[in-house]
Short mmCIF file of C-alpha atoms and ligand atoms in Angstrom, two decimals:
data_model
loop_
_atom_site.label_atom_id
_atom_site.label_comp_id
_atom_site.label_asym_id
_atom_site.label_seq_id
_atom_site.Cartn_x
_atom_site.Cartn_y
_atom_site.Cartn_z
CA MET A 1 118.80 192.48 103.30
CA ILE A 2 117.18 189.45 103.77
CA LYS A 3 113.01 189.07 104.37
CA ALA A 4 112.77 187.13 107.13
CA ALA A 5 110.04 185.59 108.60
CA VAL A 6 108.86 184.23 112.16
CA VAL A 7 106.05 181.32 112.44
CA GLY A 8 105.37 180.84 116.03
CA ALA A 9 106.48 183.35 117.37
CA SER A 10 104.68 183.59 120.63
CA GLY A 11 106.80 180.98 121.77
CA TYR A 12 109.82 180.97 123.82
CA ILE A 13 111.84 180.16 120.05
CA GLY A 14 109.45 182.68 117.74
CA GLY A 15 110.39 185.05 120.46
CA GLU A 16 113.85 184.70 120.64
CA LEU A 17 113.95 184.35 116.61
CA VAL A 18 112.42 188.39 116.71
CA ARG A 19 115.15 189.32 119.52
CA LEU A 20 118.24 188.57 117.26
CA LEU A 21 116.74 189.09 114.44
CA ALA A 22 115.71 192.28 114.60
CA MET A 23 120.24 193.31 115.87
CA HIS A 24 121.27 190.75 113.08
CA PRO A 25 122.50 193.90 110.45
CA GLU A 26 121.24 191.71 106.86
CA VAL A 27 117.66 191.23 108.10
CA GLU A 28 114.33 192.66 107.66
CA ILE A 29 111.39 190.41 109.64
CA THR A 30 108.33 190.85 107.43
CA ALA A 31 106.20 189.39 109.71
CA ILE A 32 105.33 187.63 113.01
CA THR A 33 102.87 184.98 113.23
CA SER A 34 100.47 184.11 116.87
CA ARG A 35 96.87 182.30 116.35
CA LYS A 36 96.29 183.68 119.52
CA TYR A 37 97.97 186.70 119.43
CA ALA A 38 96.63 188.44 115.83
CA GLY A 39 96.06 191.71 115.86
CA LYS A 40 98.78 192.73 119.02
CA LYS A 41 101.84 193.75 119.46
CA VAL A 42 105.36 191.81 119.97
CA HIS A 43 105.54 193.03 123.50
CA LYS A 44 102.23 192.19 124.65
CA VAL A 45 104.26 188.64 124.66
CA HIS A 46 107.53 189.26 125.13
CA PRO A 47 107.64 192.11 126.83
CA ASN A 48 111.79 192.31 126.61
CA LEU A 49 110.66 193.89 122.90
CA ARG A 50 108.81 196.85 123.95
CA GLY A 51 109.77 198.89 120.91
CA LEU A 52 109.62 197.31 118.27
CA ASP A 53 107.31 198.10 116.23
CA LEU A 54 105.13 194.19 115.37
CA ARG A 55 102.76 192.60 115.69
CA PHE A 56 101.21 189.40 115.42
CA THR A 57 99.33 187.58 112.49
CA ASP A 58 97.82 184.68 111.47
CA LYS A 59 97.69 184.71 107.73
CA TYR A 60 100.10 183.25 106.16
CA ASP A 61 100.26 185.73 103.01
CA PHE A 62 103.85 187.42 103.64
CA ASP A 63 106.85 188.37 101.42
CA ALA A 64 110.18 186.66 102.91
CA ASP A 65 113.10 184.96 101.72
CA VAL A 66 113.65 182.66 104.94
CA ILE A 67 110.45 181.02 106.93
CA PHE A 68 111.50 180.07 111.08
CA LEU A 69 109.00 177.56 111.50
CA ALA A 70 109.02 177.63 114.90
CA VAL A 71 105.87 175.58 116.27
CA PRO A 72 105.41 172.39 118.63
CA HIS A 73 106.64 169.05 116.09
CA GLY A 74 103.72 167.87 114.37
CA THR A 75 102.46 170.53 113.70
CA SER A 76 105.41 171.85 110.81
CA MET A 77 104.71 168.81 108.92
CA LYS A 78 100.60 169.77 108.96
CA ILE A 79 101.43 173.34 107.30
CA ILE A 80 104.81 172.99 105.65
CA ASP A 81 102.41 172.92 102.09
CA GLU A 82 101.70 176.45 102.84
CA PHE A 83 105.69 177.64 102.58
CA LEU A 84 107.13 175.24 100.79
CA GLY A 85 108.82 176.48 96.71
CA SER A 86 108.57 180.20 98.19
CA ALA A 87 111.27 180.66 100.46
CA LYS A 88 114.43 178.60 102.31
CA ILE A 89 112.78 176.85 105.37
CA ILE A 90 114.25 176.33 109.27
CA ASP A 91 112.52 174.25 111.10
CA MET A 92 112.75 174.55 114.64
CA SER A 93 110.91 171.39 115.28
CA ALA A 94 112.19 167.57 115.25
CA ASP A 95 109.52 166.55 112.32
CA PHE A 96 112.67 166.78 109.62
CA ARG A 97 115.44 165.70 111.76
CA VAL A 98 115.30 162.05 112.02
CA SER A 99 114.91 159.66 108.99
CA LYS A 100 111.58 158.33 108.85
CA GLU A 101 112.32 155.05 111.18
CA LEU A 102 113.60 156.86 114.34
CA TYR A 103 110.92 159.62 114.36
CA GLU A 104 108.69 156.89 114.33
CA LYS A 105 109.65 155.44 117.10
CA TYR A 106 110.47 158.22 118.86
CA TYR A 107 107.71 160.18 117.95
CA GLY A 108 105.05 158.76 116.42
CA PRO A 109 103.91 158.62 112.77
CA HIS A 110 105.13 161.45 110.01
CA GLU A 111 102.41 162.87 108.33
CA LYS A 112 105.13 164.10 105.37
CA PRO A 113 108.11 160.89 104.83
CA GLU A 114 108.76 161.74 101.42
CA LEU A 115 110.01 165.73 102.60
CA ILE A 116 112.78 164.30 105.77
CA ASP A 117 115.40 163.54 103.05
CA LYS A 118 115.31 167.30 101.18
CA PHE A 119 116.38 168.62 105.03
CA VAL A 120 119.89 169.24 106.10
CA TYR A 121 120.45 168.60 109.69
CA GLY A 122 121.94 171.85 110.77
CA LEU A 123 123.95 171.38 113.21
CA PRO A 124 126.91 173.78 111.20
CA GLU A 125 130.49 172.23 112.98
CA LEU A 126 129.25 168.46 111.46
CA HIS A 127 126.76 170.03 108.61
CA ARG A 128 128.44 172.84 107.03
CA LYS A 129 128.83 172.31 103.85
CA GLU A 130 125.46 170.85 103.05
CA ILE A 131 123.52 173.64 104.29
CA LYS A 132 125.04 176.43 102.64
CA LYS A 133 123.19 174.61 99.94
CA ALA A 134 120.31 173.90 101.62
CA GLU A 135 116.55 175.23 100.54
CA LEU A 136 115.56 173.52 103.77
CA VAL A 137 116.75 172.68 106.92
CA ALA A 138 116.32 171.15 110.20
CA ASN A 139 116.95 173.14 113.03
CA PRO A 140 118.43 170.44 115.68
CA GLY A 141 116.97 169.85 119.42
CA CYS A 142 118.99 171.76 122.47
CA ASN A 143 119.48 168.18 124.36
CA ALA A 144 120.68 167.10 120.87
CA THR A 145 123.29 170.01 120.14
CA ALA A 146 124.76 169.83 123.47
CA VAL A 147 125.48 166.16 123.81
CA ILE A 148 126.41 165.69 120.12
CA LEU A 149 128.64 168.71 119.68
CA ALA A 150 130.22 167.09 123.10
CA LEU A 151 129.89 163.38 122.18
CA TYR A 152 131.36 163.31 118.16
CA PRO A 153 135.02 163.28 118.85
CA PHE A 154 134.28 160.72 121.12
CA ARG A 155 132.11 158.13 118.52
CA ASP A 156 134.38 155.14 118.31
CA ILE A 157 135.00 154.62 121.55
CA ALA A 158 132.21 155.68 123.58
CA LYS A 159 129.78 153.56 122.39
CA GLU A 160 128.59 152.62 126.38
CA ALA A 161 127.69 156.29 127.45
CA ILE A 162 126.17 157.89 130.45
CA VAL A 163 124.56 160.92 128.79
CA ASP A 164 122.92 162.69 131.93
CA LEU A 165 121.37 165.91 131.27
CA LYS A 166 119.86 169.51 133.51
CA VAL A 167 117.75 171.17 131.71
CA SER A 168 115.60 173.95 132.39
CA SER A 169 112.25 175.39 132.15
CA SER A 170 111.67 177.29 129.07
CA ALA A 171 113.00 174.01 127.33
CA GLY A 172 109.28 173.09 128.02
CA GLY A 173 108.49 176.07 126.55
CA ARG A 174 105.69 178.91 126.57
CA ARG A 175 102.07 176.49 126.67
CA GLU A 176 100.51 175.68 130.06
CA ASN A 177 101.35 172.57 131.96
CA VAL A 178 101.00 172.42 135.52
CA ALA A 179 104.56 170.50 135.38
CA SER A 180 106.08 173.86 134.70
CA ILE A 181 104.50 176.54 137.44
CA HIS A 182 106.53 178.19 139.55
CA PRO A 183 104.98 175.55 142.61
CA GLU A 184 106.19 172.89 141.16
CA ARG A 185 109.23 174.21 139.14
CA SER A 186 110.75 176.16 141.56
CA HIS A 187 113.37 173.86 143.03
CA VAL A 188 113.80 170.87 141.20
CA VAL A 189 116.06 168.13 140.25
CA ARG A 190 113.39 166.07 139.42
CA VAL A 191 113.87 162.83 136.89
CA TYR A 192 111.58 164.18 133.76
CA LYS A 193 112.72 161.40 131.48
CA PRO A 194 115.14 157.92 132.91
CA PHE A 195 115.04 156.41 129.38
CA HIS A 196 114.45 156.74 125.52
CA HIS A 197 114.50 160.89 125.49
CA ARG A 198 113.71 161.51 122.37
CA HIS A 199 116.45 163.68 121.71
CA GLU A 200 117.51 160.34 121.92
CA ALA A 201 117.49 159.68 117.83
CA GLU A 202 119.55 162.81 116.84
CA VAL A 203 122.67 161.80 118.92
CA ILE A 204 121.90 158.13 117.50
CA GLN A 205 121.89 159.91 114.16
CA GLU A 206 124.84 162.08 114.23
CA THR A 207 126.79 159.75 116.35
CA GLY A 208 126.21 156.57 116.44
CA VAL A 209 125.97 155.95 119.74
CA LYS A 210 123.10 154.88 121.34
CA PRO A 211 123.76 156.44 124.36
CA MET A 212 121.58 156.27 128.27
CA PHE A 213 120.55 158.67 128.14
CA THR A 214 118.22 160.37 131.53
CA VAL A 215 117.07 164.00 131.03
CA HIS A 216 116.66 166.64 134.78
CA SER A 217 114.04 168.94 135.33
CA VAL A 218 117.10 171.82 137.50
CA ASP A 219 115.68 175.42 139.01
CA LEU A 220 116.84 177.08 136.04
CA VAL A 221 114.93 179.58 133.37
CA ARG A 222 117.22 179.29 130.83
CA GLY A 223 120.50 176.49 129.68
CA LEU A 224 121.38 173.44 129.78
CA LEU A 225 124.50 170.67 130.92
CA ALA A 226 125.28 167.39 129.45
CA THR A 227 127.68 165.69 131.37
CA ILE A 228 128.86 162.37 129.98
CA TYR A 229 130.62 159.37 131.04
CA PHE A 230 133.19 156.42 129.09
CA PRO A 231 135.67 154.52 129.94
CA PHE A 232 138.46 156.30 128.31
CA ASP A 233 142.10 154.08 127.81
CA GLY A 234 144.51 157.01 126.74
CA THR A 235 145.95 160.01 128.53
CA GLU A 236 144.35 163.59 129.78
CA ARG A 237 146.70 164.82 125.87
CA ASP A 238 144.65 162.50 124.21
CA LEU A 239 141.22 163.49 125.89
CA LEU A 240 142.48 166.80 124.49
CA ARG A 241 143.25 166.26 120.96
CA ARG A 242 140.79 164.72 119.78
CA LEU A 243 138.30 167.68 121.29
CA LEU A 244 141.03 170.47 119.23
CA MET A 245 138.62 169.15 115.64
CA TYR A 246 137.11 172.38 117.41
CA ARG A 247 139.32 174.69 117.55
CA ASN A 248 138.68 176.97 114.43
CA GLU A 249 135.58 176.83 115.99
CA PRO A 250 133.67 180.03 116.41
CA PHE A 251 130.71 179.27 119.07
CA ILE A 252 133.02 176.27 120.17
CA ARG A 253 134.75 177.30 123.36
CA LEU A 254 137.55 174.56 125.02
CA VAL A 255 136.86 174.94 128.94
CA THR A 256 140.25 173.82 129.81
CA ASP A 257 141.40 175.42 133.32
CA LYS A 258 142.60 173.80 135.38
CA GLY A 259 142.05 175.45 139.47
CA GLY A 260 138.88 177.69 139.92
CA LEU A 261 135.64 177.87 140.78
CA GLN A 262 134.64 178.46 136.75
CA ARG A 263 136.73 174.95 135.62
CA TYR A 264 134.20 173.63 134.01
CA PRO A 265 131.31 174.44 132.22
CA ASP A 266 128.39 175.67 133.38
CA PRO A 267 125.29 177.12 131.82
CA LYS A 268 125.49 180.28 134.22
CA TYR A 269 128.84 181.51 131.64
CA VAL A 270 126.61 180.59 128.26
CA ILE A 271 123.70 182.00 128.97
CA GLY A 272 122.01 184.61 126.23
CA SER A 273 124.77 183.79 123.26
CA ASN A 274 124.85 181.50 120.68
CA PHE A 275 128.22 179.37 122.93
CA VAL A 276 128.50 176.21 122.91
CA ASP A 277 131.26 175.86 126.62
CA ILE A 278 133.10 171.96 125.80
CA GLY A 279 135.14 170.50 128.27
CA PHE A 280 136.83 167.40 130.49
CA ALA A 281 138.05 165.29 133.45
CA TYR A 282 139.84 162.49 133.26
CA ASP A 283 140.83 159.73 135.94
CA ALA A 284 143.55 157.92 134.96
CA GLU A 285 143.89 155.66 137.66
CA ASN A 286 140.03 154.60 136.39
CA SER A 287 140.28 155.15 132.43
CA ARG A 288 137.14 157.03 133.12
CA ALA A 289 136.46 160.08 131.19
CA ILE A 290 134.33 162.94 131.30
CA ILE A 291 132.75 165.44 129.04
CA LEU A 292 130.57 168.53 130.38
CA SER A 293 128.46 170.71 127.72
CA ALA A 294 126.90 174.17 128.17
CA ILE A 295 124.40 175.98 126.18
CA ASP A 296 121.89 178.08 126.35
CA ASN A 297 118.92 176.13 124.73
CA LEU A 298 117.30 178.95 123.30
CA ILE A 299 120.48 180.14 121.71
CA LYS A 300 122.96 177.71 120.44
CA GLY A 301 120.10 175.47 121.27
CA GLY A 302 117.57 177.43 119.21
CA SER A 303 116.89 180.61 117.88
CA GLY A 304 120.64 181.86 117.57
CA GLN A 305 121.84 178.36 116.09
CA ALA A 306 119.19 179.01 113.79
CA VAL A 307 120.64 183.08 112.61
CA GLN A 308 123.71 180.80 112.26
CA ASN A 309 121.90 178.70 109.77
CA MET A 310 120.75 181.09 107.70
CA ASN A 311 123.58 183.13 108.12
CA ILE A 312 125.52 179.73 106.60
CA MET A 313 122.04 179.49 103.90
CA PHE A 314 122.98 183.52 102.38
CA GLY A 315 126.41 183.52 102.08
CA LEU A 316 126.96 185.86 105.21
CA ASP A 317 129.48 185.33 107.46
CA GLU A 318 128.76 182.50 110.31
CA THR A 319 128.65 185.03 113.15
CA THR A 320 126.97 187.97 111.46
CA GLY A 321 124.38 189.22 114.58
CA LEU A 322 125.63 186.13 116.63
CA SER A 323 129.37 187.66 118.15
CA TYR A 324 128.06 189.12 121.24
CA TYR A 325 129.70 187.41 124.93
CA PRO A 326 127.30 185.95 127.62
CA VAL A 327 124.85 187.78 130.08
CA TYR A 328 127.27 187.16 133.28
CA PRO A 329 126.07 187.62 136.46
CA VAL A 330 122.33 185.37 135.98
N1 LIG B 401 112.26 175.74 124.40
C1 LIG B 401 113.60 175.26 123.04
O1 LIG B 401 114.79 175.49 124.37
C2 LIG B 401 113.51 174.79 122.08
C3 LIG B 401 114.98 174.33 121.98
C4 LIG B 401 114.83 174.05 120.81
C5 LIG B 401 113.98 173.77 119.67
N2 LIG B 401 112.96 174.17 119.52
C6 LIG B 401 111.20 173.65 118.99
O2 LIG B 401 110.78 174.77 118.63
C7 LIG B 401 109.98 174.58 118.58
C8 LIG B 401 109.01 175.83 119.55
O3 LIG B 401 109.19 175.95 120.70
P1 LIG B 401 108.97 176.53 122.13
O4 LIG B 401 109.18 176.33 123.12
O5 LIG B 401 108.85 177.71 121.51
O6 LIG B 401 107.65 175.83 122.22
P2 LIG B 401 106.32 177.73 122.34
O7 LIG B 401 106.94 178.35 123.48
O8 LIG B 401 104.86 176.16 123.18
O9 LIG B 401 105.77 177.70 121.35
C9 LIG B 401 105.06 176.86 120.40
C10 LIG B 401 103.98 178.79 119.34
O10 LIG B 401 103.80 177.46 118.43
C11 LIG B 401 102.40 178.31 117.80
N3 LIG B 401 101.79 177.19 117.18
C12 LIG B 401 101.48 175.87 117.85
N4 LIG B 401 100.83 175.27 117.32
C13 LIG B 401 100.27 175.88 115.42
C14 LIG B 401 99.57 175.88 114.69
N5 LIG B 401 99.22 174.48 114.72
N6 LIG B 401 100.24 176.28 114.09
C15 LIG B 401 100.95 177.34 113.68
N7 LIG B 401 101.34 177.68 114.69
C16 LIG B 401 101.39 176.99 115.82
C17 LIG B 401 102.11 178.76 119.11
O11 LIG B 401 101.53 179.88 118.55
P3 LIG B 401 100.18 180.52 119.10
O12 LIG B 401 99.81 180.03 119.80
O13 LIG B 401 99.92 181.98 119.25
O14 LIG B 401 99.46 180.95 117.24
C18 LIG B 401 103.80 179.05 119.93
O15 LIG B 401 104.19 180.47 119.11
C19 LIG B 401 109.18 173.41 118.76
O16 LIG B 401 109.18 172.32 118.13
C20 LIG B 401 110.37 173.42 120.10
O17 LIG B 401 110.88 171.81 120.65
C21 LIG B 401 112.35 174.62 121.41
#
């Protein structure tokens, strides 16, 4: 069994990691940490986990083969020395995802730049071979996951892409924030970040495209949809041919239906799963394409992708503990 610890387990990503790891047939959870809830049972914070016999600790002296750091960006780089060398590390924060230059442009000063190159960017569909050998993995951001996977097959021609993201409230984490309380968040379609969203850095690094990237907060608890527009001088078949690079990916579903309400990806149909649904529309008259990509931000956008990475790092089948369909309706 793989012994796993989750640091920052009282947050939304930490909670989902505990849920997925508790159901994983090859994993034993040896520690879950929280400073605020140390000593409390896990269900006091994550009521969906009632019945799971785990308590939070604020000590880092645990026994683990893999440690998930589910803490805010800027925190992983402060605490990572506690864990280096003791176990494989999968960091959920942005601290080791991009180069020092990109990090400092989008986030601010980096305290551990010498470690950045030791991390592998944990997007399995693009970096499976490196992840297999990695001791340290930087798990991608949720928006970045959806956008990179949709844009990658078109990176040579989509330099002027416009990326429109509609994002749920759980993407902001569990911390208190007036903008996220129910009266403020309910029924919104709010432009959250018209330019320079942090996740743009990962898209630039992984695709070479510098898209026009706008993020909207919408009235969902989980899930996100990326809608990507760019000129495309080809045929619908050419579009599909490029997307078929994903034909053997266990977690990418190409949505190619011609009719019906569900002919395009929608977060509603991936919630609770590690799937990415990718689809497209083509305007032949004006040579314009739209690529759509929907994920559950907490699973393929976070905890599920981290478990997928863990499976690869430990030589397990990549889908172990992750092969379930989305819940529906949500
Ligand atoms: N939410 C998403 O959709 C999503 C998707 C992908 C990646 N991520 C990334 O995953 C990480 C966690 O996100 P989240 O949404 O779960 O955030 P969150 O709900 O705010 O949880 C953050 C967790 O970090 C712990 N923490 C905060 N400061 C700490 C410190 N100095 N030392 C130790 N623990 C500390 C908190 O625990 P205590 O205060 O109880 O100690 C809490 O459990 C972030 O880096 C985020 O960017 C989030």
